[in-house]
mmCIF file of C-alpha atoms in Angstrom:
data_model
loop_
_atom_site.group_PDB
_atom_site.id
_atom_site.type_symbol
_atom_site.label_atom_id
_atom_site.label_comp_id
_atom_site.label_asym_id
_atom_site.label_seq_id
_atom_site.Cartn_x
_atom_site.Cartn_y
_atom_site.Cartn_z
ATOM 1 C CA MET A 14 -0.149 -0.216 -0.036
ATOM 2 C CA GLN A 15 1.378 3.286 -0.838
ATOM 3 C CA LEU A 16 1.417 5.958 2.156
ATOM 4 C CA SER A 17 -0.075 9.436 1.946
ATOM 5 C CA PRO A 18 2.507 11.871 1.035
ATOM 6 C CA SER A 19 2.494 14.909 3.037
ATOM 7 C CA THR A 20 4.421 18.347 2.167
ATOM 8 C CA GLN A 21 7.162 18.897 4.433
ATOM 9 C CA PHE A 22 9.856 21.629 4.857
ATOM 10 C CA TYR A 23 13.202 22.696 5.599
ATOM 11 C CA THR A 24 15.411 25.779 5.210
ATOM 12 C CA TRP A 25 18.001 27.021 2.989
ATOM 13 C CA GLN A 26 19.244 30.408 2.935
ATOM 14 C CA ASN A 27 16.642 32.190 5.294
ATOM 15 C CA TYR A 28 14.267 30.578 2.355
ATOM 16 C CA ARG A 29 11.497 27.800 3.024
ATOM 17 C CA CYS A 30 11.475 24.702 1.135
ATOM 18 C CA ALA A 31 8.747 22.110 0.369
ATOM 19 C CA TYR A 32 9.438 18.772 -0.764
ATOM 20 C CA THR A 33 7.307 15.452 -0.317
ATOM 21 C CA VAL A 34 8.375 11.693 0.390
ATOM 22 C CA HIS A 35 6.743 9.130 -1.544
ATOM 23 C CA GLN A 36 7.110 5.399 -0.334
ATOM 24 C CA HIS A 37 5.323 2.068 -0.220
ATOM 25 C CA SER A 38 4.246 0.618 3.159
ATOM 26 C CA ASN A 39 7.438 -2.172 2.705
ATOM 27 C CA SER A 40 9.409 0.359 1.098
ATOM 28 C CA GLN A 41 12.806 -0.914 1.727
ATOM 29 C CA PRO A 42 14.689 1.850 4.054
ATOM 30 C CA ASP A 43 17.941 0.876 2.835
ATOM 31 C CA SER A 44 17.763 1.108 -0.678
ATOM 32 C CA ILE A 45 18.936 3.799 -3.396
ATOM 33 C CA PRO A 46 16.297 5.890 -3.186
ATOM 34 C CA LEU A 47 15.310 8.712 -6.525
ATOM 35 C CA LEU A 48 15.592 12.830 -6.256
ATOM 36 C CA LEU A 49 13.147 13.910 -8.913
ATOM 37 C CA VAL A 50 14.341 17.275 -10.204
ATOM 38 C CA GLN A 51 11.068 19.143 -11.811
ATOM 39 C CA PRO A 52 10.980 21.125 -14.997
ATOM 40 C CA ILE A 53 10.640 25.024 -14.915
ATOM 41 C CA GLY A 54 7.579 26.452 -16.757
ATOM 42 C CA VAL A 55 3.817 27.980 -15.882
ATOM 43 C CA GLY A 56 2.252 26.296 -13.011
ATOM 44 C CA LEU A 57 5.211 23.748 -12.718
ATOM 45 C CA SER A 58 6.520 22.089 -9.527
ATOM 46 C CA GLY A 59 7.015 18.749 -7.909
ATOM 47 C CA LYS A 60 3.267 18.158 -9.060
ATOM 48 C CA PHE A 61 4.482 17.233 -12.434
ATOM 49 C CA TRP A 62 5.811 13.613 -11.230
ATOM 50 C CA GLN A 63 2.674 12.735 -9.278
ATOM 51 C CA ARG A 64 1.587 10.210 -11.633
ATOM 52 C CA PHE A 65 4.955 9.081 -12.132
ATOM 53 C CA CYS A 66 5.379 8.352 -8.035
ATOM 54 C CA ASP A 67 2.308 6.210 -8.041
ATOM 55 C CA GLU A 68 3.329 4.175 -11.254
ATOM 56 C CA TRP A 69 6.442 3.740 -9.755
ATOM 57 C CA LEU A 70 4.995 2.590 -6.374
ATOM 58 C CA ASN A 71 1.789 0.724 -7.644
ATOM 59 C CA THR A 72 3.954 -1.296 -10.068
ATOM 60 C CA GLY A 73 6.414 -2.872 -6.797
ATOM 61 C CA ASN A 74 9.477 -0.651 -6.849
ATOM 62 C CA LYS A 75 10.605 -0.048 -2.928
ATOM 63 C CA ASN A 76 12.950 3.185 -3.735
ATOM 64 C CA ILE A 77 11.696 5.617 -1.955
ATOM 65 C CA ILE A 78 11.262 8.893 -3.202
ATOM 66 C CA TYR A 79 12.505 12.466 -2.630
ATOM 67 C CA ASN A 80 10.668 15.098 -5.007
ATOM 68 C CA PRO A 81 11.066 18.618 -3.768
ATOM 69 C CA ASP A 82 9.850 21.956 -5.115
ATOM 70 C CA LEU A 83 12.325 24.003 -6.261
ATOM 71 C CA LEU A 84 12.950 27.765 -4.859
ATOM 72 C CA GLY A 85 10.046 29.598 -6.769
ATOM 73 C CA CYS A 86 7.954 26.932 -7.455
ATOM 74 C CA GLY A 87 5.109 24.912 -5.910
ATOM 75 C CA GLU A 88 5.304 25.806 -1.863
ATOM 76 C CA SER A 89 8.879 26.728 -1.563
ATOM 77 C CA ASP A 90 9.029 30.684 -1.089
ATOM 78 C CA LYS A 91 9.326 32.659 -4.430
ATOM 79 C CA PRO A 92 12.325 35.934 -4.320
ATOM 80 C CA ARG A 93 12.404 38.453 -6.972
ATOM 81 C CA VAL A 94 15.372 36.925 -7.649
ATOM 82 C CA VAL A 95 17.405 35.765 -10.985
ATOM 83 C CA TYR A 96 17.402 31.966 -10.791
ATOM 84 C CA THR A 97 20.259 29.974 -12.113
ATOM 85 C CA SER A 98 20.609 26.554 -12.437
ATOM 86 C CA ARG A 99 23.825 26.560 -10.130
ATOM 87 C CA ASP A 100 20.934 28.574 -7.503
ATOM 88 C CA TRP A 101 18.572 25.541 -7.549
ATOM 89 C CA ALA A 102 21.406 23.062 -7.557
ATOM 90 C CA ASN A 103 22.711 24.554 -4.486
ATOM 91 C CA GLN A 104 19.494 24.223 -2.880
ATOM 92 C CA LEU A 105 19.159 20.631 -3.907
ATOM 93 C CA ARG A 106 22.969 19.906 -2.353
ATOM 94 C CA TYR A 107 21.444 21.119 0.863
ATOM 95 C CA PHE A 108 18.786 18.996 0.889
ATOM 96 C CA LEU A 109 21.018 15.694 0.444
ATOM 97 C CA GLN A 110 23.156 16.614 2.872
ATOM 98 C CA ASN A 111 20.982 17.470 5.467
ATOM 99 C CA VAL A 112 17.653 15.686 4.900
ATOM 100 C CA ILE A 113 18.169 12.726 2.727
ATOM 101 C CA GLN A 114 21.646 11.887 4.231
ATOM 102 C CA LYS A 115 22.564 9.327 1.737
ATOM 103 C CA PRO A 116 23.311 8.426 -2.056
ATOM 104 C CA VAL A 117 20.483 9.191 -4.849
ATOM 105 C CA ILE A 118 19.746 8.162 -8.439
ATOM 106 C CA LEU A 119 18.574 11.433 -9.832
ATOM 107 C CA VAL A 120 15.927 11.820 -12.163
ATOM 108 C CA VAL A 121 15.591 15.135 -14.446
ATOM 109 C CA GLN A 122 13.017 16.210 -16.707
ATOM 110 C CA GLY A 123 13.590 18.184 -19.531
ATOM 111 C CA ALA A 124 15.707 21.360 -19.535
ATOM 112 C CA SER A 125 16.641 20.944 -15.723
ATOM 113 C CA LEU A 126 19.405 19.273 -16.860
ATOM 114 C CA PRO A 127 21.517 21.938 -15.853
ATOM 115 C CA ILE A 128 20.587 21.616 -12.326
ATOM 116 C CA GLY A 129 21.342 18.090 -12.425
ATOM 117 C CA LEU A 130 24.957 18.794 -13.951
ATOM 118 C CA GLU A 131 25.921 21.179 -11.761
ATOM 119 C CA LEU A 132 24.730 19.115 -8.339
ATOM 120 C CA VAL A 133 26.856 16.136 -10.133
ATOM 121 C CA GLN A 134 29.876 18.369 -10.165
ATOM 122 C CA GLN A 135 28.896 19.499 -6.321
ATOM 123 C CA GLU A 136 28.104 16.572 -5.112
ATOM 124 C CA LEU A 137 29.793 13.695 -6.618
ATOM 125 C CA ASN A 138 29.418 10.911 -3.771
ATOM 126 C CA LEU A 139 25.686 11.603 -3.103
ATOM 127 C CA ILE A 140 24.380 11.147 -6.478
ATOM 128 C CA ALA A 141 25.096 7.139 -7.984
ATOM 129 C CA GLY A 142 23.415 7.597 -11.409
ATOM 130 C CA LEU A 143 21.260 9.569 -14.023
ATOM 131 C CA VAL A 144 18.013 9.443 -15.086
ATOM 132 C CA LEU A 145 17.879 11.922 -18.174
ATOM 133 C CA SER A 146 14.107 12.673 -19.200
ATOM 134 C CA VAL A 147 14.334 13.846 -22.839
ATOM 135 C CA PRO A 148 17.133 16.337 -22.472
ATOM 136 C CA PRO A 149 16.957 19.556 -24.109
ATOM 137 C CA SER A 150 18.096 19.502 -28.019
ATOM 138 C CA TRP A 151 22.123 19.324 -28.259
ATOM 139 C CA PRO A 152 22.472 22.643 -29.658
ATOM 140 C CA LEU A 153 20.619 24.783 -25.985
ATOM 141 C CA ILE A 154 23.395 21.971 -23.885
ATOM 142 C CA SER A 155 26.548 22.878 -26.042
ATOM 143 C CA LYS A 156 26.308 26.378 -26.546
ATOM 144 C CA LYS A 157 26.365 29.562 -23.649
ATOM 145 C CA ILE A 158 24.338 32.601 -24.563
ATOM 146 C CA PRO A 159 26.176 36.118 -24.031
ATOM 147 C CA ALA A 160 25.066 37.175 -20.505
ATOM 148 C CA TRP A 161 23.993 40.785 -22.038
ATOM 149 C CA ARG A 162 21.443 38.924 -23.843
ATOM 150 C CA GLN A 163 20.038 37.085 -20.649
ATOM 151 C CA LYS A 164 20.598 40.504 -18.854
ATOM 152 C CA LEU A 165 18.324 42.122 -21.794
ATOM 153 C CA LEU A 166 15.583 39.421 -21.650
ATOM 154 C CA TRP A 167 15.201 39.491 -17.643
ATOM 155 C CA ASN A 168 14.666 43.318 -17.495
ATOM 156 C CA ILE A 169 12.297 42.297 -20.245
ATOM 157 C CA PHE A 170 10.221 39.900 -18.295
ATOM 158 C CA ASP A 171 10.735 42.142 -14.893
ATOM 159 C CA SER A 172 8.635 44.612 -16.113
ATOM 160 C CA PRO A 173 4.812 45.468 -16.264
ATOM 161 C CA VAL A 174 5.258 43.644 -19.836
ATOM 162 C CA GLY A 175 6.404 40.762 -18.609
ATOM 163 C CA SER A 176 3.748 40.490 -15.829
ATOM 164 C CA ALA A 177 0.784 41.579 -18.424
ATOM 165 C CA PHE A 178 2.645 38.542 -20.004
ATOM 166 C CA TYR A 179 2.337 36.282 -17.281
ATOM 167 C CA ARG A 180 -1.201 36.605 -16.390
ATOM 168 C CA TYR A 181 -1.951 35.480 -20.240
ATOM 169 C CA ALA A 182 0.246 32.678 -20.088
ATOM 170 C CA ARG A 183 -1.088 31.267 -16.981
ATOM 171 C CA THR A 184 -4.705 31.309 -18.568
ATOM 172 C CA PRO A 185 -6.443 27.899 -19.451
ATOM 173 C CA LYS A 186 -6.663 28.876 -23.253
ATOM 174 C CA PHE A 187 -2.703 29.573 -23.674
ATOM 175 C CA LEU A 188 -1.868 26.589 -21.296
ATOM 176 C CA SER A 189 -3.519 24.528 -23.613
ATOM 177 C CA SER A 190 -2.233 25.564 -26.499
ATOM 178 C CA PHE A 191 1.163 25.772 -25.861
ATOM 179 C CA SER A 192 0.905 21.901 -24.279
ATOM 180 C CA THR A 193 -0.685 20.624 -27.635
ATOM 181 C CA ARG A 194 1.974 22.310 -29.704
ATOM 182 C CA GLN A 195 5.183 22.332 -28.001
ATOM 183 C CA LEU A 196 4.941 19.305 -25.055
ATOM 184 C CA PHE A 197 2.557 16.221 -25.545
ATOM 185 C CA ALA A 198 2.395 14.259 -29.353
ATOM 186 C CA SER A 199 -1.205 13.776 -28.293
ATOM 187 C CA ALA A 200 -3.986 16.705 -27.767
ATOM 188 C CA ASP A 201 -6.103 14.288 -26.440
ATOM 189 C CA ALA A 202 -3.169 13.741 -23.285
ATOM 190 C CA VAL A 203 -3.376 17.302 -22.813
ATOM 191 C CA ASP A 204 -6.129 16.657 -20.206
ATOM 192 C CA GLN A 205 -7.787 18.475 -17.482
ATOM 193 C CA GLU A 206 -5.957 17.244 -14.678
ATOM 194 C CA TRP A 207 -2.513 18.535 -16.184
ATOM 195 C CA LEU A 208 -4.650 22.049 -16.921
ATOM 196 C CA ASN A 209 -6.187 22.265 -13.624
ATOM 197 C CA THR A 210 -2.412 21.372 -11.755
ATOM 198 C CA LEU A 211 -0.981 24.062 -13.873
ATOM 199 C CA VAL A 212 -3.664 26.722 -13.379
ATOM 200 C CA ALA A 213 -3.503 26.389 -9.499
ATOM 201 C CA GLY A 214 0.307 26.519 -9.604
ATOM 202 C CA ALA A 215 0.839 29.676 -11.491
ATOM 203 C CA VAL A 216 -2.217 31.334 -9.423
ATOM 204 C CA ASN A 217 0.637 32.850 -6.979
ATOM 205 C CA PRO A 218 2.013 35.762 -9.322
ATOM 206 C CA ASP A 219 5.528 35.367 -7.619
ATOM 207 C CA SER A 220 5.803 31.959 -9.841
ATOM 208 C CA ARG A 221 6.815 34.316 -12.639
ATOM 209 C CA HIS A 222 10.189 34.868 -11.589
ATOM 210 C CA ALA A 223 11.257 31.434 -11.925
ATOM 211 C CA VAL A 224 9.823 31.198 -15.113
ATOM 212 C CA PHE A 225 11.383 34.277 -16.486
ATOM 213 C CA SER A 226 14.805 33.065 -15.283
ATOM 214 C CA PHE A 227 14.102 30.084 -17.553
ATOM 215 C CA LEU A 228 12.733 31.878 -20.305
ATOM 216 C CA ALA A 229 15.999 34.626 -19.863
ATOM 217 C CA GLY A 230 18.277 31.667 -20.385
ATOM 218 C CA PHE A 231 20.027 31.537 -17.294
ATOM 219 C CA TRP A 232 20.228 27.483 -17.580
ATOM 220 C CA ARG A 233 22.136 28.336 -20.807
ATOM 221 C CA GLU A 234 25.784 27.204 -20.633
ATOM 222 C CA ASP A 235 28.283 24.982 -22.568
ATOM 223 C CA TYR A 236 27.897 21.628 -20.540
ATOM 224 C CA ARG A 237 29.672 19.233 -22.588
ATOM 225 C CA SER A 238 32.776 19.244 -21.072
ATOM 226 C CA VAL A 239 30.866 18.457 -17.442
ATOM 227 C CA MET A 240 28.914 15.418 -19.532
ATOM 228 C CA ALA A 241 31.746 14.135 -20.692
ATOM 229 C CA ALA A 242 33.669 13.849 -16.894
ATOM 230 C CA ILE A 243 30.272 12.341 -15.781
ATOM 231 C CA GLN A 244 31.626 8.510 -14.572
ATOM 232 C CA GLN A 245 27.671 7.602 -12.987
ATOM 233 C CA PRO A 246 26.254 5.354 -15.509
ATOM 234 C CA THR A 247 23.217 7.580 -17.449
ATOM 235 C CA LEU A 248 19.899 6.484 -18.438
ATOM 236 C CA VAL A 249 19.059 8.932 -21.402
ATOM 237 C CA VAL A 250 15.224 8.304 -22.159
ATOM 238 C CA MET A 251 14.173 9.732 -25.377
ATOM 239 C CA GLY A 252 10.444 10.448 -26.227
ATOM 240 C CA GLU A 253 9.942 9.019 -29.807
ATOM 241 C CA ALA A 254 8.668 12.422 -30.561
ATOM 242 C CA ALA A 255 10.373 14.606 -28.929
ATOM 243 C CA SER A 256 10.986 18.358 -30.447
ATOM 244 C CA SER A 257 12.630 21.278 -29.480
ATOM 245 C CA ILE A 258 10.940 24.670 -28.333
ATOM 246 C CA SER A 259 13.679 26.496 -29.357
ATOM 247 C CA LYS A 260 14.757 27.222 -33.794
ATOM 248 C CA GLU A 261 18.036 26.016 -32.962
ATOM 249 C CA GLY A 262 16.694 22.543 -32.629
ATOM 250 C CA GLU A 263 14.307 22.535 -35.296
ATOM 251 C CA THR A 264 16.362 19.932 -37.622
ATOM 252 C CA GLU A 265 17.198 17.560 -35.076
ATOM 253 C CA THR A 266 15.508 14.073 -35.058
ATOM 254 C CA PRO A 267 14.900 12.261 -31.274
ATOM 255 C CA ASP A 268 17.868 9.875 -32.990
ATOM 256 C CA ASP A 269 19.774 12.545 -33.527
ATOM 257 C CA ARG A 270 19.230 13.997 -30.253
ATOM 258 C CA LEU A 271 20.034 10.417 -28.586
ATOM 259 C CA ALA A 272 23.211 10.304 -29.876
ATOM 260 C CA GLU A 273 24.460 13.106 -29.149
ATOM 261 C CA TYR A 274 24.336 12.774 -25.588
ATOM 262 C CA LEU A 275 25.203 8.823 -25.877
ATOM 263 C CA ALA A 276 28.587 9.974 -27.238
ATOM 264 C CA CYS A 277 29.141 12.407 -25.018
ATOM 265 C CA LEU A 278 28.215 10.704 -21.421
ATOM 266 C CA PRO A 279 30.923 8.116 -20.652
ATOM 267 C CA GLN A 280 28.928 5.399 -19.558
ATOM 268 C CA SER A 281 25.493 5.727 -20.784
ATOM 269 C CA THR A 282 22.355 3.430 -22.070
ATOM 270 C CA GLY A 283 19.544 5.370 -24.136
ATOM 271 C CA VAL A 284 15.997 4.279 -24.906
ATOM 272 C CA LYS A 285 13.166 5.721 -26.804
ATOM 273 C CA ILE A 286 9.662 5.436 -25.858
ATOM 274 C CA PRO A 287 6.369 6.792 -27.207
ATOM 275 C CA GLY A 288 5.023 10.311 -26.488
ATOM 276 C CA ARG A 289 6.975 13.698 -26.605
ATOM 277 C CA ASN A 290 8.223 15.958 -24.481
ATOM 278 C CA VAL A 291 6.673 15.156 -20.713
ATOM 279 C CA LEU A 292 7.028 11.550 -20.645
ATOM 280 C CA PRO A 293 7.123 11.153 -17.106
ATOM 281 C CA TYR A 294 3.326 12.759 -17.310
ATOM 282 C CA GLU A 295 2.108 11.500 -20.816
ATOM 283 C CA SER A 296 3.989 8.351 -20.730
ATOM 284 C CA THR A 297 4.242 7.732 -17.342
ATOM 285 C CA THR A 298 3.800 3.584 -17.752
ATOM 286 C CA GLU A 299 5.768 3.210 -20.238
ATOM 287 C CA PHE A 300 8.573 5.519 -18.615
ATOM 288 C CA VAL A 301 8.448 3.668 -15.441
ATOM 289 C CA GLN A 302 9.023 0.925 -17.556
ATOM 290 C CA ALA A 303 11.910 1.979 -19.032
ATOM 291 C CA ILE A 304 13.882 3.289 -16.421
ATOM 292 C CA ALA A 305 13.134 0.737 -13.610
ATOM 293 C CA SER A 306 14.887 -2.507 -15.598
ATOM 294 C CA PRO A 307 17.521 -0.665 -16.066
ATOM 295 C CA ILE A 308 17.841 0.816 -12.009
ATOM 296 C CA SER A 309 16.966 -2.335 -10.413
ATOM 297 C CA LYS A 310 19.912 -4.038 -12.782
ATOM 298 C CA ALA A 311 22.022 -1.082 -12.055
ATOM 299 C CA ILE A 312 21.315 -1.740 -8.389
ATOM 300 C CA ALA A 313 22.279 -5.668 -8.180
ATOM 301 C CA GLU A 314 25.728 -4.892 -10.154
ATOM 302 C CA GLY A 315 26.798 -1.917 -7.404
ATOM 303 C CA LEU A 316 25.124 0.729 -9.997
ATOM 304 C CA SER A 317 26.937 -0.153 -13.140
ATOM 305 C CA PHE A 318 24.411 0.346 -16.024
ATOM 306 C CA ALA A 319 25.124 -2.302 -18.728
ATOM 307 C CA TYR A 320 26.728 -0.060 -20.923
ATOM 308 C CA ARG A 321 24.628 -0.826 -24.887
ATOM 309 C CA THR A 322 22.164 1.421 -26.296
ATOM 310 C CA LEU A 323 18.244 0.256 -26.493
ATOM 311 C CA TYR A 324 17.039 1.585 -29.750
#
């Protein structure tokens, strides 16, 4: 039986940060837990992972799941600051050291990959392995954008113009249209649960600061050398219909993107499953199946994924 998760809090740099713990009544305390890293976007928070958490535990997996809200999102504090991937990684490092206090398998959604990469650099001993769900198109992760451009975009967003845009961006009409055009393979998968979650998550206008930091590109760095140095086993899960929200990645196919990541990450495995860009939500069952077996195998073998391509 799955235990009902409750929201808990910890303090980091005087900010109140939220998280939930998901576990089965017979979860194994000595198993390697999963640490989830949410995507950044209008109304998004750790709630993005709810379907995944339910499916993971309902299918008999015994790993405890830690699901934090990043600063600026969900039930965590939302200061009016520029958020960088390093800031969020620092938050998760504190969470790892002081709350979880043991090695984890990091499960990262989409363009939050830089947060995971920054965390791996900071806390090698507490990251046992990584699962990357539809990482961003290769041009976005292999090229830094100029600091002047980031600051210019932030100044535009952090203005009455940006506030007006956010009020529109959090409407069901916009969220439905954007999700259909950019995130889901099937328009039917953009259901009321998804829209209700996003609308509720964006009610507080202070949630715009994290979103605008992302849109301004403060996560855009050249991470090729960082990825090439990662020795932890890494599983890359790509949607068969994966697409890029940036013009820079428009010509890239899912196979192209997967091949780039597998070539760069020293100890990586890849798999494609049905779906587009939000696999843990749109293709929950397939996503859980895709990662459960490699994770179980890796744990049984002392966290050493079979280094072969699955697609």
